[in-house]
Amino acid sequence: MKHPILLFTVLLFMACSKNPSRQADPASTQVITSAIVGNWSGGLTCEDCAYITYQLTLSSDQSFNDKTVYHSSTPNVVENSGSWSFDNDSTILLNKKDENFNRWRVRNDHLLLVDKNGQITEGQNELVKSMPGENLSFWQKKLDKGIIFVAMGNEPSWSLTFYDDDRLVVSHMNRTSELIVNNPEKYATENGWTYSDTNDTELKVMVEKTSCTDQMSGEQFPYQVEVQTNDMDMKGCGKFLTDYRLHDIWALEELDTLTRKDLPATRPYIEIHLDDNRLMGNGGCNLINGDIEVRGHEISISPLISTRRYCPDQSIEDLFLRNFSEKTFQYEIENGFLTLFQGDKKVMAFRKID
């Protein structure tokens, strides 16, 4: 989201107003509107179906379009359009005949479903904004060329590029040629790892998983990086490149030896949020959530947390969680399918469903 801090500040001001029932002033609503306009999506809790996928588009002219898909043995699709407005502080009201999913609370970079009394509903009922398009194609092209990690620094300017063929390239404005190292040695550290090459360059690259701010742009990165050679010591920030197409909702199509025809209508689905490295979804009966870490073409799943509902047949969910939770995979995305591998073995496949 482009303005999370600004949005939070405005919402805090509105919440602390002496008269909370009044409408927000035009200047405040203009700031919030610019932050929430766009495409939102998420998976919602369903009492009488497997699960719901919901898409919402908010336009700057305060019109909206939404699409609700009720997933069951016979999926049902409901679409609406109309106008939206602010209903008191930080709550969006969708003006439509269908009162389902018509009130949403703005909270940082999420929309939370609220009931007619303004209370946040229980369950996984939140929407996330589609990732902004700026720079996505730029980084995607680099990923397609085999680049999986980049780092950079200033004063003087330098950059580091790591490829999926274990090739490491360092560029520096004071050097006439790039420093290229093939198959550097890698050592795990307490909070990251170190690359080294002792042949001719005495190169050492230290990567630490600690928040880092670029001094020139102010952009936040998840890694601090230090590059040492026999005549230079450079510090900066870095990040893994990820395939932005992961940021979507995916329904299970294949699992181990099972294919789509072997899976029930209430099959598992996952919702991947690259903006905050979270995963949500449904194992087929129970809600699931956890953290993810994406490194180039590799994705690691944290131990997943799930609800404990009674399920008449939990065999598919148990099999799915055994093969998915707390695992690391290589992934491929092609023709609307997300396929997960471990080595040469295909473990499972998902289909994009929104």
PDB file of C-alpha atoms in Angstrom, residues 43-340:
ATOM      1  CA  GLY A  43     -11.301 -15.506   1.321  1.00  0.00           C
ATOM      2  CA  LEU A  44     -14.302 -15.258   3.653  1.00  0.00           C
ATOM      3  CA  THR A  45     -15.889 -17.618   6.159  1.00  0.00           C
ATOM      4  CA  CYS A  46     -19.013 -19.439   4.948  1.00  0.00           C
ATOM      5  CA  GLU A  47     -21.495 -21.191   7.245  1.00  0.00           C
ATOM      6  CA  ASP A  48     -23.284 -23.276   4.601  1.00  0.00           C
ATOM      7  CA  CYS A  49     -20.637 -23.755   1.909  1.00  0.00           C
ATOM      8  CA  ALA A  50     -16.949 -24.674   1.748  1.00  0.00           C
ATOM      9  CA  TYR A  51     -15.644 -21.121   1.509  1.00  0.00           C
ATOM     10  CA  ILE A  52     -16.182 -17.781  -0.207  1.00  0.00           C
ATOM     11  CA  THR A  53     -13.829 -15.821  -2.435  1.00  0.00           C
ATOM     12  CA  TYR A  54     -14.628 -12.130  -2.679  1.00  0.00           C
ATOM     13  CA  GLN A  55     -13.330  -9.395  -4.971  1.00  0.00           C
ATOM     14  CA  LEU A  56     -14.023  -5.686  -4.512  1.00  0.00           C
ATOM     15  CA  THR A  57     -13.048  -2.771  -6.733  1.00  0.00           C
ATOM     16  CA  LEU A  58     -13.334   0.721  -5.234  1.00  0.00           C
ATOM     17  CA  SER A  59     -13.105   3.605  -7.705  1.00  0.00           C
ATOM     18  CA  SER A  60     -12.167   7.225  -7.051  1.00  0.00           C
ATOM     19  CA  ASP A  61     -15.619   8.417  -8.209  1.00  0.00           C
ATOM     20  CA  GLN A  62     -17.017   6.382  -5.261  1.00  0.00           C
ATOM     21  CA  SER A  63     -18.469   3.645  -7.415  1.00  0.00           C
ATOM     22  CA  PHE A  64     -17.765  -0.038  -6.739  1.00  0.00           C
ATOM     23  CA  ASN A  65     -18.026  -3.492  -8.274  1.00  0.00           C
ATOM     24  CA  ASP A  66     -17.877  -6.717  -6.320  1.00  0.00           C
ATOM     25  CA  LYS A  67     -17.952 -10.426  -7.077  1.00  0.00           C
ATOM     26  CA  THR A  68     -18.797 -13.119  -4.539  1.00  0.00           C
ATOM     27  CA  VAL A  69     -18.166 -16.788  -5.327  1.00  0.00           C
ATOM     28  CA  TYR A  70     -19.736 -19.349  -2.967  1.00  0.00           C
ATOM     29  CA  HIS A  71     -17.688 -22.534  -3.379  1.00  0.00           C
ATOM     30  CA  SER A  72     -19.588 -25.778  -2.918  1.00  0.00           C
ATOM     31  CA  SER A  73     -20.534 -28.758  -5.078  1.00  0.00           C
ATOM     32  CA  THR A  74     -22.310 -26.228  -7.320  1.00  0.00           C
ATOM     33  CA  PRO A  75     -20.515 -22.852  -7.112  1.00  0.00           C
ATOM     34  CA  ASN A  76     -22.734 -19.770  -7.022  1.00  0.00           C
ATOM     35  CA  VAL A  77     -21.555 -16.378  -8.291  1.00  0.00           C
ATOM     36  CA  VAL A  78     -23.131 -13.065  -7.215  1.00  0.00           C
ATOM     37  CA  GLU A  79     -22.035  -9.724  -8.688  1.00  0.00           C
ATOM     38  CA  ASN A  80     -23.042  -6.220  -7.608  1.00  0.00           C
ATOM     39  CA  SER A  81     -22.256  -2.646  -8.538  1.00  0.00           C
ATOM     40  CA  GLY A  82     -23.212   0.688  -7.068  1.00  0.00           C
ATOM     41  CA  SER A  83     -21.782   3.504  -4.976  1.00  0.00           C
ATOM     42  CA  TRP A  84     -19.762   3.519  -1.796  1.00  0.00           C
ATOM     43  CA  SER A  85     -19.489   6.075   0.990  1.00  0.00           C
ATOM     44  CA  PHE A  86     -17.924   6.577   4.408  1.00  0.00           C
ATOM     45  CA  ASP A  87     -20.119   5.454   7.284  1.00  0.00           C
ATOM     46  CA  ASN A  88     -18.706   7.404  10.248  1.00  0.00           C
ATOM     47  CA  ASP A  89     -15.089   6.777  11.160  1.00  0.00           C
ATOM     48  CA  SER A  90     -12.966   4.549   8.931  1.00  0.00           C
ATOM     49  CA  THR A  91     -15.873   2.355   7.791  1.00  0.00           C
ATOM     50  CA  ILE A  92     -16.844   1.983   4.141  1.00  0.00           C
ATOM     51  CA  LEU A  93     -20.486   1.342   3.279  1.00  0.00           C
ATOM     52  CA  LEU A  94     -21.342  -0.333  -0.031  1.00  0.00           C
ATOM     53  CA  ASN A  95     -24.744   0.912  -1.137  1.00  0.00           C
ATOM     54  CA  LYS A  96     -26.387  -2.152  -2.680  1.00  0.00           C
ATOM     55  CA  LYS A  97     -29.579  -4.225  -2.391  1.00  0.00           C
ATOM     56  CA  ASP A  98     -27.649  -7.263  -1.204  1.00  0.00           C
ATOM     57  CA  GLU A  99     -26.596  -6.426   2.351  1.00  0.00           C
ATOM     58  CA  ASN A 100     -24.029  -9.229   2.521  1.00  0.00           C
ATOM     59  CA  PHE A 101     -20.492  -7.911   2.870  1.00  0.00           C
ATOM     60  CA  ASN A 102     -21.534  -4.266   2.628  1.00  0.00           C
ATOM     61  CA  ARG A 103     -19.564  -2.767   5.540  1.00  0.00           C
ATOM     62  CA  TRP A 104     -15.763  -2.763   5.719  1.00  0.00           C
ATOM     63  CA  ARG A 105     -13.484  -1.274   8.352  1.00  0.00           C
ATOM     64  CA  VAL A 106     -10.223   0.254   7.094  1.00  0.00           C
ATOM     65  CA  ARG A 107      -7.328  -0.953   9.231  1.00  0.00           C
ATOM     66  CA  ASN A 108      -3.832  -0.167   7.986  1.00  0.00           C
ATOM     67  CA  ASP A 109      -3.602  -1.971   4.636  1.00  0.00           C
ATOM     68  CA  HIS A 110      -6.579  -4.322   5.159  1.00  0.00           C
ATOM     69  CA  LEU A 111     -10.371  -4.133   4.981  1.00  0.00           C
ATOM     70  CA  LEU A 112     -12.154  -6.003   7.807  1.00  0.00           C
ATOM     71  CA  LEU A 113     -15.774  -7.112   7.480  1.00  0.00           C
ATOM     72  CA  VAL A 114     -18.073  -5.560  10.106  1.00  0.00           C
ATOM     73  CA  ASP A 115     -21.705  -6.226  10.938  1.00  0.00           C
ATOM     74  CA  LYS A 116     -24.544  -3.703  10.952  1.00  0.00           C
ATOM     75  CA  ASN A 117     -23.631  -2.744  14.533  1.00  0.00           C
ATOM     76  CA  GLY A 118     -20.102  -1.858  13.488  1.00  0.00           C
ATOM     77  CA  GLN A 119     -18.523  -4.900  15.153  1.00  0.00           C
ATOM     78  CA  ILE A 120     -15.730  -6.789  13.379  1.00  0.00           C
ATOM     79  CA  THR A 121     -17.011 -10.227  12.419  1.00  0.00           C
ATOM     80  CA  GLU A 122     -15.378 -13.445  13.580  1.00  0.00           C
ATOM     81  CA  GLY A 123     -13.375 -15.722  11.298  1.00  0.00           C
ATOM     82  CA  GLN A 124     -11.065 -14.922   8.410  1.00  0.00           C
ATOM     83  CA  ASN A 125     -13.056 -12.063   6.959  1.00  0.00           C
ATOM     84  CA  GLU A 126     -10.530  -9.579   5.623  1.00  0.00           C
ATOM     85  CA  LEU A 127      -9.457  -8.235   2.256  1.00  0.00           C
ATOM     86  CA  VAL A 128      -6.009  -7.223   1.075  1.00  0.00           C
ATOM     87  CA  LYS A 129      -5.230  -4.786  -1.692  1.00  0.00           C
ATOM     88  CA  SER A 130      -3.720  -6.069  -4.898  1.00  0.00           C
ATOM     89  CA  MET A 131      -0.035  -5.309  -5.034  1.00  0.00           C
ATOM     90  CA  PRO A 132       0.706  -1.969  -6.724  1.00  0.00           C
ATOM     91  CA  GLY A 133       1.830  -2.322 -10.316  1.00  0.00           C
ATOM     92  CA  GLU A 134       4.777   0.053 -10.092  1.00  0.00           C
ATOM     93  CA  ASN A 135       8.146  -1.729 -10.429  1.00  0.00           C
ATOM     94  CA  LEU A 136       6.523  -5.191 -10.521  1.00  0.00           C
ATOM     95  CA  SER A 137       7.300  -5.770 -14.192  1.00  0.00           C
ATOM     96  CA  PHE A 138      10.818  -4.411 -13.648  1.00  0.00           C
ATOM     97  CA  TRP A 139      11.609  -6.960 -10.926  1.00  0.00           C
ATOM     98  CA  GLN A 140       9.710  -9.735 -12.713  1.00  0.00           C
ATOM     99  CA  LYS A 141      11.937  -9.339 -15.772  1.00  0.00           C
ATOM    100  CA  LYS A 142      14.994  -9.692 -13.548  1.00  0.00           C
ATOM    101  CA  LEU A 143      13.551 -12.830 -11.944  1.00  0.00           C
ATOM    102  CA  ASP A 144      12.847 -14.260 -15.402  1.00  0.00           C
ATOM    103  CA  LYS A 145      16.537 -13.739 -16.225  1.00  0.00           C
ATOM    104  CA  GLY A 146      17.508 -15.920 -13.284  1.00  0.00           C
ATOM    105  CA  ILE A 147      18.201 -13.187 -10.724  1.00  0.00           C
ATOM    106  CA  ILE A 148      16.930 -14.212  -7.281  1.00  0.00           C
ATOM    107  CA  PHE A 149      18.582 -11.730  -4.896  1.00  0.00           C
ATOM    108  CA  VAL A 150      19.642  -8.099  -5.265  1.00  0.00           C
ATOM    109  CA  ALA A 151      21.414  -5.677  -2.938  1.00  0.00           C
ATOM    110  CA  MET A 152      22.565  -2.096  -3.328  1.00  0.00           C
ATOM    111  CA  GLY A 153      24.184   0.790  -1.501  1.00  0.00           C
ATOM    112  CA  ASN A 154      25.175   4.405  -1.919  1.00  0.00           C
ATOM    113  CA  GLU A 155      28.087   6.783  -1.441  1.00  0.00           C
ATOM    114  CA  PRO A 156      29.578   5.430  -3.622  1.00  0.00           C
ATOM    115  CA  SER A 157      26.977   3.496  -5.589  1.00  0.00           C
ATOM    116  CA  TRP A 158      27.319  -0.300  -5.741  1.00  0.00           C
ATOM    117  CA  SER A 159      25.112  -3.331  -6.395  1.00  0.00           C
ATOM    118  CA  LEU A 160      25.160  -7.080  -5.878  1.00  0.00           C
ATOM    119  CA  THR A 161      23.240  -9.625  -7.939  1.00  0.00           C
ATOM    120  CA  PHE A 162      22.854 -13.315  -7.169  1.00  0.00           C
ATOM    121  CA  TYR A 163      21.631 -15.712  -9.872  1.00  0.00           C
ATOM    122  CA  ASP A 164      19.884 -19.063  -9.574  1.00  0.00           C
ATOM    123  CA  ASP A 165      22.920 -20.763 -11.151  1.00  0.00           C
ATOM    124  CA  ASP A 166      25.008 -19.761  -8.073  1.00  0.00           C
ATOM    125  CA  ARG A 167      26.681 -16.870  -9.842  1.00  0.00           C
ATOM    126  CA  LEU A 168      27.373 -13.726  -7.822  1.00  0.00           C
ATOM    127  CA  VAL A 169      28.073 -10.375  -9.507  1.00  0.00           C
ATOM    128  CA  VAL A 170      29.278  -7.198  -7.754  1.00  0.00           C
ATOM    129  CA  SER A 171      29.283  -3.825  -9.543  1.00  0.00           C
ATOM    130  CA  HIS A 172      30.906  -0.647  -8.196  1.00  0.00           C
ATOM    131  CA  MET A 173      30.997   2.809  -9.724  1.00  0.00           C
ATOM    132  CA  ASN A 174      34.743   3.063  -9.101  1.00  0.00           C
ATOM    133  CA  ARG A 175      35.500  -0.207 -10.891  1.00  0.00           C
ATOM    134  CA  THR A 176      35.718  -0.496 -14.669  1.00  0.00           C
ATOM    135  CA  SER A 177      34.588  -4.135 -14.647  1.00  0.00           C
ATOM    136  CA  GLU A 178      32.210  -6.309 -12.633  1.00  0.00           C
ATOM    137  CA  LEU A 179      33.422  -8.780 -10.056  1.00  0.00           C
ATOM    138  CA  ILE A 180      31.993 -12.201 -10.946  1.00  0.00           C
ATOM    139  CA  VAL A 181      32.223 -15.227  -8.659  1.00  0.00           C
ATOM    140  CA  ASN A 182      30.896 -18.659  -9.602  1.00  0.00           C
ATOM    141  CA  ASN A 183      29.728 -21.072  -6.902  1.00  0.00           C
ATOM    142  CA  PRO A 184      30.863 -19.136  -3.820  1.00  0.00           C
ATOM    143  CA  GLU A 185      30.944 -21.032  -0.548  1.00  0.00           C
ATOM    144  CA  LYS A 186      27.874 -20.458   1.613  1.00  0.00           C
ATOM    145  CA  TYR A 187      27.752 -20.603   5.416  1.00  0.00           C
ATOM    146  CA  ALA A 188      24.638 -20.280   7.561  1.00  0.00           C
ATOM    147  CA  THR A 189      24.794 -17.746  10.395  1.00  0.00           C
ATOM    148  CA  GLU A 190      22.486 -17.090  13.347  1.00  0.00           C
ATOM    149  CA  ASN A 191      20.325 -14.631  11.415  1.00  0.00           C
ATOM    150  CA  GLY A 192      21.314 -15.078   7.785  1.00  0.00           C
ATOM    151  CA  TRP A 193      24.240 -16.422   5.802  1.00  0.00           C
ATOM    152  CA  THR A 194      27.669 -15.594   4.407  1.00  0.00           C
ATOM    153  CA  TYR A 195      29.140 -16.099   0.937  1.00  0.00           C
ATOM    154  CA  SER A 196      32.874 -16.211   0.433  1.00  0.00           C
ATOM    155  CA  ASP A 197      35.434 -16.725  -2.326  1.00  0.00           C
ATOM    156  CA  THR A 198      39.108 -16.941  -1.456  1.00  0.00           C
ATOM    157  CA  ASN A 199      40.583 -17.613  -4.891  1.00  0.00           C
ATOM    158  CA  ASP A 200      41.675 -14.196  -6.168  1.00  0.00           C
ATOM    159  CA  THR A 201      39.235 -11.633  -4.807  1.00  0.00           C
ATOM    160  CA  GLU A 202      38.995 -12.411  -1.089  1.00  0.00           C
ATOM    161  CA  LEU A 203      35.290 -11.651  -1.487  1.00  0.00           C
ATOM    162  CA  LYS A 204      32.959 -11.956   1.495  1.00  0.00           C
ATOM    163  CA  VAL A 205      29.223 -11.193   1.429  1.00  0.00           C
ATOM    164  CA  MET A 206      27.308 -11.103   4.724  1.00  0.00           C
ATOM    165  CA  VAL A 207      23.508 -11.113   4.569  1.00  0.00           C
ATOM    166  CA  GLU A 208      21.482 -10.578   7.751  1.00  0.00           C
ATOM    167  CA  LYS A 209      17.711 -10.754   8.018  1.00  0.00           C
ATOM    168  CA  THR A 210      17.262  -7.344   9.611  1.00  0.00           C
ATOM    169  CA  SER A 211      15.118  -4.438   8.414  1.00  0.00           C
ATOM    170  CA  CYS A 212      17.149  -2.000   6.330  1.00  0.00           C
ATOM    171  CA  THR A 213      16.325   1.446   4.901  1.00  0.00           C
ATOM    172  CA  ASP A 214      17.932   2.714   1.715  1.00  0.00           C
ATOM    173  CA  GLN A 215      19.568   6.048   2.542  1.00  0.00           C
ATOM    174  CA  MET A 216      18.741   7.637  -0.811  1.00  0.00           C
ATOM    175  CA  SER A 217      15.205   6.418  -1.600  1.00  0.00           C
ATOM    176  CA  GLY A 218      13.886   5.640   1.892  1.00  0.00           C
ATOM    177  CA  GLU A 219      12.687   2.233   0.609  1.00  0.00           C
ATOM    178  CA  GLN A 220      12.455  -0.525   3.191  1.00  0.00           C
ATOM    179  CA  PHE A 221      14.267  -3.830   2.596  1.00  0.00           C
ATOM    180  CA  PRO A 222      14.189  -7.032   4.687  1.00  0.00           C
ATOM    181  CA  TYR A 223      17.954  -7.667   4.628  1.00  0.00           C
ATOM    182  CA  GLN A 224      21.118  -5.827   5.614  1.00  0.00           C
ATOM    183  CA  VAL A 225      24.038  -6.638   3.332  1.00  0.00           C
ATOM    184  CA  GLU A 226      27.779  -6.052   3.702  1.00  0.00           C
ATOM    185  CA  VAL A 227      30.216  -6.769   0.875  1.00  0.00           C
ATOM    186  CA  GLN A 228      33.948  -6.957   1.591  1.00  0.00           C
ATOM    187  CA  THR A 229      36.748  -7.328  -0.934  1.00  0.00           C
ATOM    188  CA  ASN A 230      40.481  -7.016  -0.493  1.00  0.00           C
ATOM    189  CA  ASP A 231      40.221  -3.251  -1.058  1.00  0.00           C
ATOM    190  CA  MET A 232      36.595  -2.289  -0.318  1.00  0.00           C
ATOM    191  CA  ASP A 233      33.940  -2.538   2.412  1.00  0.00           C
ATOM    192  CA  MET A 234      30.396  -1.713   1.254  1.00  0.00           C
ATOM    193  CA  LYS A 235      27.136  -1.727   3.232  1.00  0.00           C
ATOM    194  CA  GLY A 236      23.569  -1.548   1.986  1.00  0.00           C
ATOM    195  CA  CYS A 237      20.189  -3.264   1.741  1.00  0.00           C
ATOM    196  CA  GLY A 238      18.884  -6.273  -0.164  1.00  0.00           C
ATOM    197  CA  LYS A 239      15.889  -8.454  -0.947  1.00  0.00           C
ATOM    198  CA  PHE A 240      14.883 -11.667  -2.660  1.00  0.00           C
ATOM    199  CA  LEU A 241      12.903 -11.304  -5.853  1.00  0.00           C
ATOM    200  CA  THR A 242       9.535 -13.060  -5.935  1.00  0.00           C
ATOM    201  CA  ASP A 243       7.040 -13.895  -8.641  1.00  0.00           C
ATOM    202  CA  TYR A 244       4.258 -11.390  -7.964  1.00  0.00           C
ATOM    203  CA  ARG A 245       1.714 -13.817  -9.464  1.00  0.00           C
ATOM    204  CA  LEU A 246       1.909 -15.793  -6.200  1.00  0.00           C
ATOM    205  CA  HIS A 247      -0.127 -12.980  -4.600  1.00  0.00           C
ATOM    206  CA  ASP A 248      -3.506 -14.623  -5.257  1.00  0.00           C
ATOM    207  CA  ILE A 249      -6.059 -17.231  -4.176  1.00  0.00           C
ATOM    208  CA  TRP A 250      -5.368 -20.848  -5.149  1.00  0.00           C
ATOM    209  CA  ALA A 251      -7.558 -23.977  -4.879  1.00  0.00           C
ATOM    210  CA  LEU A 252      -6.010 -27.436  -4.619  1.00  0.00           C
ATOM    211  CA  GLU A 253      -6.121 -29.456  -7.857  1.00  0.00           C
ATOM    212  CA  GLU A 254      -3.609 -32.255  -7.236  1.00  0.00           C
ATOM    213  CA  LEU A 255      -2.160 -33.750  -4.054  1.00  0.00           C
ATOM    214  CA  ASP A 256       0.278 -36.655  -4.016  1.00  0.00           C
ATOM    215  CA  THR A 257      -1.451 -39.252  -6.241  1.00  0.00           C
ATOM    216  CA  LEU A 258      -4.879 -37.561  -6.036  1.00  0.00           C
ATOM    217  CA  THR A 259      -6.275 -35.516  -8.925  1.00  0.00           C
ATOM    218  CA  ARG A 260      -9.187 -33.067  -9.051  1.00  0.00           C
ATOM    219  CA  LYS A 261     -11.794 -35.828  -9.463  1.00  0.00           C
ATOM    220  CA  ASP A 262     -10.532 -37.451  -6.251  1.00  0.00           C
ATOM    221  CA  LEU A 263     -10.908 -34.263  -4.208  1.00  0.00           C
ATOM    222  CA  PRO A 264     -14.180 -33.172  -2.583  1.00  0.00           C
ATOM    223  CA  ALA A 265     -15.999 -29.956  -3.475  1.00  0.00           C
ATOM    224  CA  THR A 266     -14.768 -28.518  -0.181  1.00  0.00           C
ATOM    225  CA  ARG A 267     -11.152 -28.968  -1.189  1.00  0.00           C
ATOM    226  CA  PRO A 268      -8.374 -26.927   0.451  1.00  0.00           C
ATOM    227  CA  TYR A 269      -7.478 -23.464  -0.775  1.00  0.00           C
ATOM    228  CA  ILE A 270      -4.733 -20.993   0.126  1.00  0.00           C
ATOM    229  CA  GLU A 271      -4.540 -17.213  -0.095  1.00  0.00           C
ATOM    230  CA  ILE A 272      -0.994 -15.853  -0.425  1.00  0.00           C
ATOM    231  CA  HIS A 273      -0.228 -12.271   0.664  1.00  0.00           C
ATOM    232  CA  LEU A 274       3.193 -11.172  -0.542  1.00  0.00           C
ATOM    233  CA  ASP A 275       2.814  -7.691   0.955  1.00  0.00           C
ATOM    234  CA  ASP A 276       3.145  -9.015   4.515  1.00  0.00           C
ATOM    235  CA  ASN A 277       4.345 -12.599   3.842  1.00  0.00           C
ATOM    236  CA  ARG A 278       1.228 -14.246   5.204  1.00  0.00           C
ATOM    237  CA  LEU A 279      -0.824 -17.253   4.157  1.00  0.00           C
ATOM    238  CA  MET A 280      -4.476 -17.825   4.938  1.00  0.00           C
ATOM    239  CA  GLY A 281      -7.034 -20.309   3.707  1.00  0.00           C
ATOM    240  CA  ASN A 282      -8.993 -23.445   4.455  1.00  0.00           C
ATOM    241  CA  GLY A 283      -7.735 -27.005   4.768  1.00  0.00           C
ATOM    242  CA  GLY A 284     -11.063 -28.363   3.556  1.00  0.00           C
ATOM    243  CA  CYS A 285     -12.861 -27.941   6.866  1.00  0.00           C
ATOM    244  CA  ASN A 286     -10.739 -25.828   9.196  1.00  0.00           C
ATOM    245  CA  LEU A 287      -9.386 -22.330   8.678  1.00  0.00           C
ATOM    246  CA  ILE A 288      -5.609 -22.167   8.410  1.00  0.00           C
ATOM    247  CA  ASN A 289      -3.053 -19.362   8.611  1.00  0.00           C
ATOM    248  CA  GLY A 290       0.670 -18.890   8.947  1.00  0.00           C
ATOM    249  CA  ASP A 291       3.742 -17.140   7.586  1.00  0.00           C
ATOM    250  CA  ILE A 292       5.650 -17.645   4.372  1.00  0.00           C
ATOM    251  CA  GLU A 293       9.091 -16.707   3.097  1.00  0.00           C
ATOM    252  CA  VAL A 294       9.663 -16.500  -0.658  1.00  0.00           C
ATOM    253  CA  ARG A 295      13.222 -16.575  -1.991  1.00  0.00           C
ATOM    254  CA  GLY A 296      13.310 -16.390  -5.760  1.00  0.00           C
ATOM    255  CA  HIS A 297      11.636 -19.583  -7.010  1.00  0.00           C
ATOM    256  CA  GLU A 298      11.500 -21.126  -3.531  1.00  0.00           C
ATOM    257  CA  ILE A 299       8.776 -20.770  -0.889  1.00  0.00           C
ATOM    258  CA  SER A 300       8.894 -21.872   2.759  1.00  0.00           C
ATOM    259  CA  ILE A 301       5.736 -22.421   4.800  1.00  0.00           C
ATOM    260  CA  SER A 302       5.756 -21.905   8.570  1.00  0.00           C
ATOM    261  CA  PRO A 303       3.986 -24.322  10.946  1.00  0.00           C
ATOM    262  CA  LEU A 304       0.335 -23.593  10.173  1.00  0.00           C
ATOM    263  CA  ILE A 305      -2.275 -22.782  12.796  1.00  0.00           C
ATOM    264  CA  SER A 306      -5.777 -24.139  12.225  1.00  0.00           C
ATOM    265  CA  THR A 307      -9.162 -24.089  13.892  1.00  0.00           C
ATOM    266  CA  ARG A 308     -10.515 -27.302  15.413  1.00  0.00           C
ATOM    267  CA  ARG A 309     -13.948 -27.771  13.967  1.00  0.00           C
ATOM    268  CA  TYR A 310     -15.619 -31.182  13.870  1.00  0.00           C
ATOM    269  CA  CYS A 311     -15.281 -32.609  10.362  1.00  0.00           C
ATOM    270  CA  PRO A 312     -17.048 -35.846   9.295  1.00  0.00           C
ATOM    271  CA  ASP A 313     -14.135 -36.747   7.002  1.00  0.00           C
ATOM    272  CA  GLN A 314     -10.842 -35.031   7.616  1.00  0.00           C
ATOM    273  CA  SER A 315      -8.615 -37.358   5.610  1.00  0.00           C
ATOM    274  CA  ILE A 316      -7.940 -34.922   2.745  1.00  0.00           C
ATOM    275  CA  GLU A 317      -7.248 -32.041   5.131  1.00  0.00           C
ATOM    276  CA  ASP A 318      -4.866 -34.184   7.189  1.00  0.00           C
ATOM    277  CA  LEU A 319      -3.008 -35.305   4.067  1.00  0.00           C
ATOM    278  CA  PHE A 320      -2.801 -31.742   2.770  1.00  0.00           C
ATOM    279  CA  LEU A 321      -1.435 -30.334   6.033  1.00  0.00           C
ATOM    280  CA  ARG A 322       1.119 -33.141   6.415  1.00  0.00           C
ATOM    281  CA  ASN A 323       2.467 -32.343   2.964  1.00  0.00           C
ATOM    282  CA  PHE A 324       2.202 -28.546   3.184  1.00  0.00           C
ATOM    283  CA  SER A 325       2.749 -27.216   6.705  1.00  0.00           C
ATOM    284  CA  GLU A 326       6.328 -26.447   7.742  1.00  0.00           C
ATOM    285  CA  LYS A 327       7.723 -27.394   4.330  1.00  0.00           C
ATOM    286  CA  THR A 328       9.919 -25.741   1.693  1.00  0.00           C
ATOM    287  CA  PHE A 329       9.122 -26.043  -2.013  1.00  0.00           C
ATOM    288  CA  GLN A 330      10.292 -24.914  -5.396  1.00  0.00           C
ATOM    289  CA  TYR A 331       7.366 -23.422  -7.286  1.00  0.00           C
ATOM    290  CA  GLU A 332       6.264 -22.830 -10.867  1.00  0.00           C
ATOM    291  CA  ILE A 333       3.390 -20.700 -12.157  1.00  0.00           C
ATOM    292  CA  GLU A 334       2.055 -21.404 -15.626  1.00  0.00           C
ATOM    293  CA  ASN A 335      -1.357 -21.070 -17.313  1.00  0.00           C
ATOM    294  CA  GLY A 336      -3.124 -20.226 -14.056  1.00  0.00           C
ATOM    295  CA  PHE A 337      -1.639 -23.155 -12.113  1.00  0.00           C
ATOM    296  CA  LEU A 338       0.742 -23.052  -9.151  1.00  0.00           C
ATOM    297  CA  THR A 339       2.807 -26.240  -8.840  1.00  0.00           C
ATOM    298  CA  LEU A 340       4.966 -27.096  -5.829  1.00  0.00           C
TER     299      LEU A 340
END
